[in-house]
Amino acid sequence: MIKKVVGINLLVFTAYGLLINLSSSIADKGFNIAVGMGVCIAIQVLLNVIAGIFFFLIGKAEAGKSFLVSAAILVPVGFCTWLILLSIFG
């Protein structure tokens, strides 16, 4: 279950990262990456934490653990990706 949740979350992260990167004009790319990806990463991590706590509360510990591990993986991966893209395009 952990591999599925982490895999899906990383695919979602990749999808909106590519969408923000490819749909931005050259002049606005740095700003869109700084604000857009920062907000998207924060929302995705927050939703994973909320889902993890919710699943723990209803008694599905494995699903809760999967979402919390996924949030813990998304924080450094998302921040490093955001920082690298911002240093390239910002």
mmCIF file of N, CA, C and O in Angstrom:
data_model
loop_
_atom_site.group_PDB
_atom_site.id
_atom_site.type_symbol
_atom_site.label_atom_id
_atom_site.label_comp_id
_atom_site.label_asym_id
_atom_site.label_seq_id
_atom_site.Cartn_x
_atom_site.Cartn_y
_atom_site.Cartn_z
ATOM 1 N N MET A 1 0.816 -1.192 0.000
ATOM 2 C CA MET A 1 0.000 0.000 0.000
ATOM 3 C C MET A 1 0.869 1.270 0.000
ATOM 4 O O MET A 1 0.516 2.245 -0.632
ATOM 5 N N ILE A 2 1.986 1.228 0.703
ATOM 6 C CA ILE A 2 2.853 2.407 0.778
ATOM 7 C C ILE A 2 3.402 2.755 -0.602
ATOM 8 O O ILE A 2 3.417 3.925 -0.992
ATOM 9 N N LYS A 3 3.827 1.746 -1.351
ATOM 10 C CA LYS A 3 4.395 1.999 -2.674
ATOM 11 C C LYS A 3 3.366 2.628 -3.606
ATOM 12 O O LYS A 3 3.702 3.516 -4.397
ATOM 13 N N LYS A 4 2.100 2.180 -3.515
ATOM 14 C CA LYS A 4 1.053 2.738 -4.366
ATOM 15 C C LYS A 4 0.797 4.205 -4.040
ATOM 16 O O LYS A 4 0.737 5.040 -4.936
ATOM 17 N N VAL A 5 0.652 4.511 -2.770
ATOM 18 C CA VAL A 5 0.343 5.885 -2.362
ATOM 19 C C VAL A 5 1.505 6.814 -2.696
ATOM 20 O O VAL A 5 1.306 7.907 -3.237
ATOM 21 N N VAL A 6 2.721 6.388 -2.396
ATOM 22 C CA VAL A 6 3.891 7.213 -2.702
ATOM 23 C C VAL A 6 4.030 7.388 -4.214
ATOM 24 O O VAL A 6 4.295 8.494 -4.701
ATOM 25 N N GLY A 7 3.835 6.324 -4.958
ATOM 26 C CA GLY A 7 3.935 6.398 -6.416
ATOM 27 C C GLY A 7 2.912 7.335 -7.024
ATOM 28 O O GLY A 7 3.235 8.151 -7.891
ATOM 29 N N ILE A 8 1.672 7.245 -6.566
ATOM 30 C CA ILE A 8 0.626 8.121 -7.083
ATOM 31 C C ILE A 8 0.922 9.574 -6.715
ATOM 32 O O ILE A 8 0.766 10.480 -7.533
ATOM 33 N N ASN A 9 1.362 9.817 -5.491
ATOM 34 C CA ASN A 9 1.677 11.179 -5.078
ATOM 35 C C ASN A 9 2.850 11.751 -5.864
ATOM 36 O O ASN A 9 2.834 12.932 -6.228
ATOM 37 N N LEU A 10 3.846 10.947 -6.139
ATOM 38 C CA LEU A 10 4.972 11.433 -6.944
ATOM 39 C C LEU A 10 4.557 11.685 -8.391
ATOM 40 O O LEU A 10 5.055 12.614 -9.032
ATOM 41 N N LEU A 11 3.634 10.872 -8.916
ATOM 42 C CA LEU A 11 3.124 11.127 -10.267
ATOM 43 C C LEU A 11 2.321 12.424 -10.310
ATOM 44 O O LEU A 11 2.443 13.197 -11.267
ATOM 45 N N VAL A 12 1.507 12.678 -9.298
ATOM 46 C CA VAL A 12 0.749 13.924 -9.237
ATOM 47 C C VAL A 12 1.709 15.105 -9.144
ATOM 48 O O VAL A 12 1.538 16.125 -9.827
ATOM 49 N N PHE A 13 2.735 14.978 -8.312
ATOM 50 C CA PHE A 13 3.744 16.024 -8.176
ATOM 51 C C PHE A 13 4.437 16.293 -9.510
ATOM 52 O O PHE A 13 4.621 17.446 -9.914
ATOM 53 N N THR A 14 4.808 15.250 -10.216
ATOM 54 C CA THR A 14 5.452 15.392 -11.517
ATOM 55 C C THR A 14 4.510 16.044 -12.520
ATOM 56 O O THR A 14 4.933 16.901 -13.303
ATOM 57 N N ALA A 15 3.236 15.660 -12.486
ATOM 58 C CA ALA A 15 2.265 16.207 -13.436
ATOM 59 C C ALA A 15 2.079 17.706 -13.254
ATOM 60 O O ALA A 15 2.144 18.471 -14.223
ATOM 61 N N TYR A 16 1.863 18.169 -12.014
ATOM 62 C CA TYR A 16 1.676 19.612 -11.883
ATOM 63 C C TYR A 16 2.995 20.359 -12.015
ATOM 64 O O TYR A 16 3.003 21.517 -12.427
ATOM 65 N N GLY A 17 4.108 19.728 -11.718
ATOM 66 C CA GLY A 17 5.398 20.368 -11.973
ATOM 67 C C GLY A 17 5.620 20.606 -13.454
ATOM 68 O O GLY A 17 6.047 21.688 -13.872
ATOM 69 N N LEU A 18 5.329 19.586 -14.258
ATOM 70 C CA LEU A 18 5.453 19.739 -15.709
ATOM 71 C C LEU A 18 4.444 20.733 -16.253
ATOM 72 O O LEU A 18 4.760 21.527 -17.137
ATOM 73 N N LEU A 19 3.230 20.688 -15.732
ATOM 74 C CA LEU A 19 2.194 21.606 -16.203
ATOM 75 C C LEU A 19 2.578 23.064 -15.934
ATOM 76 O O LEU A 19 2.438 23.925 -16.809
ATOM 77 N N ILE A 20 3.074 23.339 -14.741
ATOM 78 C CA ILE A 20 3.496 24.697 -14.415
ATOM 79 C C ILE A 20 4.686 25.101 -15.272
ATOM 80 O O ILE A 20 4.754 26.221 -15.786
ATOM 81 N N ASN A 21 5.618 24.195 -15.446
ATOM 82 C CA ASN A 21 6.836 24.500 -16.199
ATOM 83 C C ASN A 21 6.557 24.699 -17.684
ATOM 84 O O ASN A 21 7.087 25.610 -18.306
ATOM 85 N N LEU A 22 5.725 23.864 -18.264
ATOM 86 C CA LEU A 22 5.497 23.930 -19.703
ATOM 87 C C LEU A 22 4.485 24.995 -20.100
ATOM 88 O O LEU A 22 4.525 25.495 -21.226
ATOM 89 N N SER A 23 3.569 25.354 -19.209
ATOM 90 C CA SER A 23 2.541 26.322 -19.585
ATOM 91 C C SER A 23 2.938 27.764 -19.281
ATOM 92 O O SER A 23 2.207 28.683 -19.626
ATOM 93 N N SER A 24 4.067 27.972 -18.654
ATOM 94 C CA SER A 24 4.501 29.326 -18.302
ATOM 95 C C SER A 24 5.310 29.943 -19.434
ATOM 96 O O SER A 24 6.097 29.270 -20.093
ATOM 97 N N SER A 25 5.115 31.236 -19.628
ATOM 98 C CA SER A 25 5.943 31.942 -20.606
ATOM 99 C C SER A 25 7.338 32.151 -20.015
ATOM 100 O O SER A 25 7.532 32.064 -18.805
ATOM 101 N N ILE A 26 8.283 32.430 -20.856
ATOM 102 C CA ILE A 26 9.670 32.591 -20.413
ATOM 103 C C ILE A 26 9.791 33.726 -19.389
ATOM 104 O O ILE A 26 10.514 33.606 -18.404
ATOM 105 N N ALA A 27 9.071 34.813 -19.608
ATOM 106 C CA ALA A 27 9.180 35.969 -18.717
ATOM 107 C C ALA A 27 8.619 35.683 -17.326
ATOM 108 O O ALA A 27 9.108 36.223 -16.338
ATOM 109 N N ASP A 28 7.593 34.850 -17.243
ATOM 110 C CA ASP A 28 6.930 34.586 -15.967
ATOM 111 C C ASP A 28 7.293 33.244 -15.348
ATOM 112 O O ASP A 28 6.733 32.868 -14.322
ATOM 113 N N LYS A 29 8.189 32.511 -15.957
ATOM 114 C CA LYS A 29 8.469 31.158 -15.502
ATOM 115 C C LYS A 29 9.012 31.123 -14.077
ATOM 116 O O LYS A 29 8.600 30.304 -13.262
ATOM 117 N N GLY A 30 9.923 32.003 -13.735
ATOM 118 C CA GLY A 30 10.490 32.024 -12.389
ATOM 119 C C GLY A 30 9.434 32.301 -11.327
ATOM 120 O O GLY A 30 9.384 31.649 -10.295
ATOM 121 N N PHE A 31 8.573 33.284 -11.593
ATOM 122 C CA PHE A 31 7.512 33.619 -10.646
ATOM 123 C C PHE A 31 6.513 32.476 -10.508
ATOM 124 O O PHE A 31 6.090 32.138 -9.402
ATOM 125 N N ASN A 32 6.121 31.884 -11.637
ATOM 126 C CA ASN A 32 5.158 30.784 -11.595
ATOM 127 C C ASN A 32 5.714 29.580 -10.848
ATOM 128 O O ASN A 32 4.986 28.898 -10.131
ATOM 129 N N ILE A 33 6.990 29.314 -11.021
ATOM 130 C CA ILE A 33 7.605 28.202 -10.288
ATOM 131 C C ILE A 33 7.682 28.544 -8.810
ATOM 132 O O ILE A 33 7.352 27.719 -7.958
ATOM 133 N N ALA A 34 8.101 29.761 -8.495
ATOM 134 C CA ALA A 34 8.253 30.144 -7.086
ATOM 135 C C ALA A 34 6.927 30.067 -6.344
ATOM 136 O O ALA A 34 6.840 29.466 -5.277
ATOM 137 N N VAL A 35 5.903 30.660 -6.898
ATOM 138 C CA VAL A 35 4.620 30.718 -6.201
ATOM 139 C C VAL A 35 3.784 29.463 -6.473
ATOM 140 O O VAL A 35 3.291 28.811 -5.542
ATOM 141 N N GLY A 36 3.624 29.119 -7.747
ATOM 142 C CA GLY A 36 2.741 28.007 -8.111
ATOM 143 C C GLY A 36 3.178 26.674 -7.544
ATOM 144 O O GLY A 36 2.387 25.964 -6.913
ATOM 145 N N MET A 37 4.431 26.329 -7.754
ATOM 146 C CA MET A 37 4.896 25.041 -7.237
ATOM 147 C C MET A 37 4.979 25.045 -5.726
ATOM 148 O O MET A 37 4.697 24.027 -5.086
ATOM 149 N N GLY A 38 5.353 26.173 -5.136
ATOM 150 C CA GLY A 38 5.403 26.245 -3.680
ATOM 151 C C GLY A 38 4.044 26.001 -3.055
ATOM 152 O O GLY A 38 3.910 25.232 -2.099
ATOM 153 N N VAL A 39 3.026 26.628 -3.621
ATOM 154 C CA VAL A 39 1.664 26.454 -3.103
ATOM 155 C C VAL A 39 1.175 25.025 -3.354
ATOM 156 O O VAL A 39 0.573 24.394 -2.474
ATOM 157 N N CYS A 40 1.423 24.501 -4.553
ATOM 158 C CA CYS A 40 0.973 23.141 -4.870
ATOM 159 C C CYS A 40 1.630 22.098 -3.976
ATOM 160 O O CYS A 40 0.977 21.161 -3.514
ATOM 161 N N ILE A 41 2.911 22.247 -3.720
ATOM 162 C CA ILE A 41 3.615 21.305 -2.846
ATOM 163 C C ILE A 41 3.047 21.383 -1.433
ATOM 164 O O ILE A 41 2.780 20.351 -0.798
ATOM 165 N N ALA A 42 2.841 22.605 -0.942
ATOM 166 C CA ALA A 42 2.294 22.767 0.410
ATOM 167 C C ALA A 42 0.898 22.160 0.526
ATOM 168 O O ALA A 42 0.590 21.473 1.513
ATOM 169 N N ILE A 43 0.063 22.376 -0.474
ATOM 170 C CA ILE A 43 -1.295 21.816 -0.450
ATOM 171 C C ILE A 43 -1.250 20.298 -0.500
ATOM 172 O O ILE A 43 -1.971 19.621 0.242
ATOM 173 N N GLN A 44 -0.406 19.744 -1.355
ATOM 174 C CA GLN A 44 -0.342 18.287 -1.470
ATOM 175 C C GLN A 44 0.165 17.650 -0.176
ATOM 176 O O GLN A 44 -0.368 16.636 0.269
ATOM 177 N N VAL A 45 1.174 18.241 0.443
ATOM 178 C CA VAL A 45 1.680 17.702 1.708
ATOM 179 C C VAL A 45 0.621 17.813 2.790
ATOM 180 O O VAL A 45 0.388 16.870 3.552
ATOM 181 N N LEU A 46 -0.069 18.956 2.856
ATOM 182 C CA LEU A 46 -1.120 19.149 3.854
ATOM 183 C C LEU A 46 -2.259 18.153 3.667
ATOM 184 O O LEU A 46 -2.752 17.580 4.641
ATOM 185 N N LEU A 47 -2.669 17.925 2.425
ATOM 186 C CA LEU A 47 -3.728 16.946 2.164
ATOM 187 C C LEU A 47 -3.298 15.531 2.550
ATOM 188 O O LEU A 47 -4.110 14.742 3.059
ATOM 189 N N ASN A 48 -2.042 15.191 2.321
ATOM 190 C CA ASN A 48 -1.547 13.874 2.717
ATOM 191 C C ASN A 48 -1.540 13.720 4.236
ATOM 192 O O ASN A 48 -1.880 12.654 4.754
ATOM 193 N N VAL A 49 -1.142 14.768 4.952
ATOM 194 C CA VAL A 49 -1.143 14.707 6.418
ATOM 195 C C VAL A 49 -2.573 14.564 6.937
ATOM 196 O O VAL A 49 -2.844 13.749 7.830
ATOM 197 N N ILE A 50 -3.494 15.338 6.381
ATOM 198 C CA ILE A 50 -4.898 15.252 6.806
ATOM 199 C C ILE A 50 -5.460 13.870 6.510
ATOM 200 O O ILE A 50 -6.147 13.285 7.360
ATOM 201 N N ALA A 51 -5.166 13.332 5.325
ATOM 202 C CA ALA A 51 -5.653 11.987 4.982
ATOM 203 C C ALA A 51 -5.039 10.936 5.901
ATOM 204 O O ALA A 51 -5.726 10.009 6.343
ATOM 205 N N GLY A 52 -3.762 11.076 6.225
ATOM 206 C CA GLY A 52 -3.114 10.128 7.128
ATOM 207 C C GLY A 52 -3.742 10.135 8.504
ATOM 208 O O GLY A 52 -4.022 9.078 9.086
ATOM 209 N N ILE A 53 -3.978 11.323 9.047
ATOM 210 C CA ILE A 53 -4.614 11.421 10.367
ATOM 211 C C ILE A 53 -6.033 10.875 10.321
ATOM 212 O O ILE A 53 -6.473 10.161 11.225
ATOM 213 N N PHE A 54 -6.768 11.195 9.253
ATOM 214 C CA PHE A 54 -8.125 10.686 9.112
ATOM 215 C C PHE A 54 -8.161 9.164 9.100
ATOM 216 O O PHE A 54 -8.989 8.550 9.781
ATOM 217 N N PHE A 55 -7.278 8.543 8.326
ATOM 218 C CA PHE A 55 -7.268 7.085 8.259
ATOM 219 C C PHE A 55 -6.858 6.462 9.590
ATOM 220 O O PHE A 55 -7.350 5.393 9.949
ATOM 221 N N PHE A 56 -5.963 7.112 10.334
ATOM 222 C CA PHE A 56 -5.635 6.610 11.665
ATOM 223 C C PHE A 56 -6.847 6.689 12.592
ATOM 224 O O PHE A 56 -7.073 5.793 13.398
ATOM 225 N N LEU A 57 -7.621 7.756 12.487
ATOM 226 C CA LEU A 57 -8.777 7.936 13.359
ATOM 227 C C LEU A 57 -9.890 6.934 13.076
ATOM 228 O O LEU A 57 -10.611 6.547 13.997
ATOM 229 N N ILE A 58 -10.036 6.531 11.815
ATOM 230 C CA ILE A 58 -11.093 5.560 11.514
ATOM 231 C C ILE A 58 -10.614 4.115 11.640
ATOM 232 O O ILE A 58 -11.378 3.192 11.399
ATOM 233 N N GLY A 59 -9.365 3.930 12.030
ATOM 234 C CA GLY A 59 -8.870 2.594 12.313
ATOM 235 C C GLY A 59 -8.139 1.894 11.183
ATOM 236 O O GLY A 59 -7.901 0.693 11.269
ATOM 237 N N LYS A 60 -7.805 2.597 10.145
ATOM 238 C CA LYS A 60 -7.056 1.994 9.038
ATOM 239 C C LYS A 60 -5.615 2.484 9.122
ATOM 240 O O LYS A 60 -5.201 3.405 8.420
ATOM 241 N N ALA A 61 -4.859 1.834 9.996
ATOM 242 C CA ALA A 61 -3.507 2.293 10.311
ATOM 243 C C ALA A 61 -2.558 2.177 9.117
ATOM 244 O O ALA A 61 -1.681 3.034 8.937
ATOM 245 N N GLU A 62 -2.710 1.148 8.305
ATOM 246 C CA GLU A 62 -1.794 0.988 7.168
ATOM 247 C C GLU A 62 -1.974 2.115 6.154
ATOM 248 O O GLU A 62 -0.988 2.662 5.652
ATOM 249 N N ALA A 63 -3.209 2.477 5.870
ATOM 250 C CA ALA A 63 -3.454 3.583 4.940
ATOM 251 C C ALA A 63 -2.966 4.902 5.541
ATOM 252 O O ALA A 63 -2.377 5.733 4.843
ATOM 253 N N GLY A 64 -3.191 5.098 6.824
ATOM 254 C CA GLY A 64 -2.719 6.310 7.488
ATOM 255 C C GLY A 64 -1.211 6.427 7.444
ATOM 256 O O GLY A 64 -0.664 7.504 7.176
ATOM 257 N N LYS A 65 -0.550 5.316 7.701
ATOM 258 C CA LYS A 65 0.915 5.307 7.650
ATOM 259 C C LYS A 65 1.401 5.600 6.230
ATOM 260 O O LYS A 65 2.373 6.338 6.047
ATOM 261 N N SER A 66 0.713 5.061 5.239
ATOM 262 C CA SER A 66 1.104 5.289 3.846
ATOM 263 C C SER A 66 1.033 6.765 3.482
ATOM 264 O O SER A 66 1.946 7.301 2.837
ATOM 265 N N PHE A 67 -0.032 7.439 3.886
ATOM 266 C CA PHE A 67 -0.167 8.857 3.565
ATOM 267 C C PHE A 67 0.838 9.710 4.331
ATOM 268 O O PHE A 67 1.357 10.692 3.790
ATOM 269 N N LEU A 68 1.121 9.362 5.573
ATOM 270 C CA LEU A 68 2.099 10.134 6.334
ATOM 271 C C LEU A 68 3.520 9.933 5.796
ATOM 272 O O LEU A 68 4.305 10.882 5.740
ATOM 273 N N VAL A 69 3.840 8.712 5.386
ATOM 274 C CA VAL A 69 5.150 8.457 4.764
ATOM 275 C C VAL A 69 5.253 9.210 3.438
ATOM 276 O O VAL A 69 6.293 9.796 3.123
ATOM 277 N N SER A 70 4.166 9.230 2.691
ATOM 278 C CA SER A 70 4.160 9.956 1.432
ATOM 279 C C SER A 70 4.363 11.448 1.656
ATOM 280 O O SER A 70 5.104 12.102 0.904
ATOM 281 N N ALA A 71 3.742 12.004 2.682
ATOM 282 C CA ALA A 71 3.950 13.422 3.001
ATOM 283 C C ALA A 71 5.397 13.670 3.401
ATOM 284 O O ALA A 71 5.998 14.676 3.001
ATOM 285 N N ALA A 72 5.973 12.747 4.158
ATOM 286 C CA ALA A 72 7.360 12.894 4.592
ATOM 287 C C ALA A 72 8.333 12.793 3.412
ATOM 288 O O ALA A 72 9.398 13.407 3.435
ATOM 289 N N ILE A 73 7.987 12.056 2.398
ATOM 290 C CA ILE A 73 8.831 11.951 1.206
ATOM 291 C C ILE A 73 8.655 13.173 0.316
ATOM 292 O O ILE A 73 9.612 13.679 -0.273
ATOM 293 N N LEU A 74 7.428 13.678 0.230
ATOM 294 C CA LEU A 74 7.164 14.822 -0.636
ATOM 295 C C LEU A 74 7.826 16.110 -0.155
ATOM 296 O O LEU A 74 8.161 16.965 -0.968
ATOM 297 N N VAL A 75 8.014 16.259 1.136
ATOM 298 C CA VAL A 75 8.608 17.503 1.648
ATOM 299 C C VAL A 75 10.021 17.703 1.099
ATOM 300 O O VAL A 75 10.286 18.727 0.462
ATOM 301 N N PRO A 76 10.958 16.780 1.289
ATOM 302 C CA PRO A 76 12.307 17.041 0.747
ATOM 303 C C PRO A 76 12.374 16.973 -0.775
ATOM 304 O O PRO A 76 13.083 17.770 -1.401
ATOM 305 N N VAL A 77 11.636 16.043 -1.378
ATOM 306 C CA VAL A 77 11.662 15.937 -2.844
ATOM 307 C C VAL A 77 11.074 17.193 -3.470
ATOM 308 O O VAL A 77 11.639 17.761 -4.410
ATOM 309 N N GLY A 78 9.944 17.643 -2.940
ATOM 310 C CA GLY A 78 9.305 18.839 -3.470
ATOM 311 C C GLY A 78 10.147 20.079 -3.266
ATOM 312 O O GLY A 78 10.297 20.899 -4.172
ATOM 313 N N PHE A 79 10.731 20.224 -2.084
ATOM 314 C CA PHE A 79 11.544 21.401 -1.810
ATOM 315 C C PHE A 79 12.789 21.426 -2.693
ATOM 316 O O PHE A 79 13.129 22.471 -3.256
ATOM 317 N N CYS A 80 13.459 20.304 -2.820
ATOM 318 C CA CYS A 80 14.668 20.262 -3.655
ATOM 319 C C CYS A 80 14.344 20.518 -5.121
ATOM 320 O O CYS A 80 15.062 21.256 -5.802
ATOM 321 N N THR A 81 13.265 19.944 -5.615
ATOM 322 C CA THR A 81 12.862 20.179 -6.999
ATOM 323 C C THR A 81 12.495 21.636 -7.210
ATOM 324 O O THR A 81 12.891 22.256 -8.205
ATOM 325 N N TRP A 82 11.738 22.198 -6.270
ATOM 326 C CA TRP A 82 11.360 23.603 -6.339
ATOM 327 C C TRP A 82 12.595 24.497 -6.353
ATOM 328 O O TRP A 82 12.693 25.419 -7.151
ATOM 329 N N LEU A 83 13.543 24.198 -5.491
ATOM 330 C CA LEU A 83 14.750 25.008 -5.399
ATOM 331 C C LEU A 83 15.604 24.899 -6.656
ATOM 332 O O LEU A 83 16.139 25.906 -7.156
ATOM 333 N N ILE A 84 15.734 23.711 -7.204
ATOM 334 C CA ILE A 84 16.511 23.515 -8.435
ATOM 335 C C ILE A 84 15.860 24.243 -9.603
ATOM 336 O O ILE A 84 16.525 24.958 -10.362
ATOM 337 N N LEU A 85 14.538 24.087 -9.769
ATOM 338 C CA LEU A 85 13.862 24.778 -10.862
ATOM 339 C C LEU A 85 13.904 26.285 -10.682
ATOM 340 O O LEU A 85 14.042 27.023 -11.666
ATOM 341 N N LEU A 86 13.797 26.733 -9.465
ATOM 342 C CA LEU A 86 13.858 28.166 -9.209
ATOM 343 C C LEU A 86 15.251 28.729 -9.496
ATOM 344 O O LEU A 86 15.386 29.826 -10.027
ATOM 345 N N SER A 87 16.294 27.964 -9.201
ATOM 346 C CA SER A 87 17.644 28.434 -9.507
ATOM 347 C C SER A 87 17.926 28.433 -10.994
ATOM 348 O O SER A 87 18.713 29.231 -11.488
ATOM 349 N N ILE A 88 17.264 27.553 -11.751
ATOM 350 C CA ILE A 88 17.464 27.513 -13.195
ATOM 351 C C ILE A 88 16.677 28.626 -13.876
ATOM 352 O O ILE A 88 17.196 29.357 -14.718
ATOM 353 N N PHE A 89 15.394 28.751 -13.536
ATOM 354 C CA PHE A 89 14.507 29.673 -14.259
ATOM 355 C C PHE A 89 14.262 30.991 -13.536
ATOM 356 O O PHE A 89 13.682 31.896 -14.110
ATOM 357 N N GLY A 90 14.601 31.088 -12.259
ATOM 358 C CA GLY A 90 14.290 32.292 -11.493
ATOM 359 C C GLY A 90 15.291 33.303 -11.685
ATOM 360 O O GLY A 90 15.439 34.392 -11.861
#
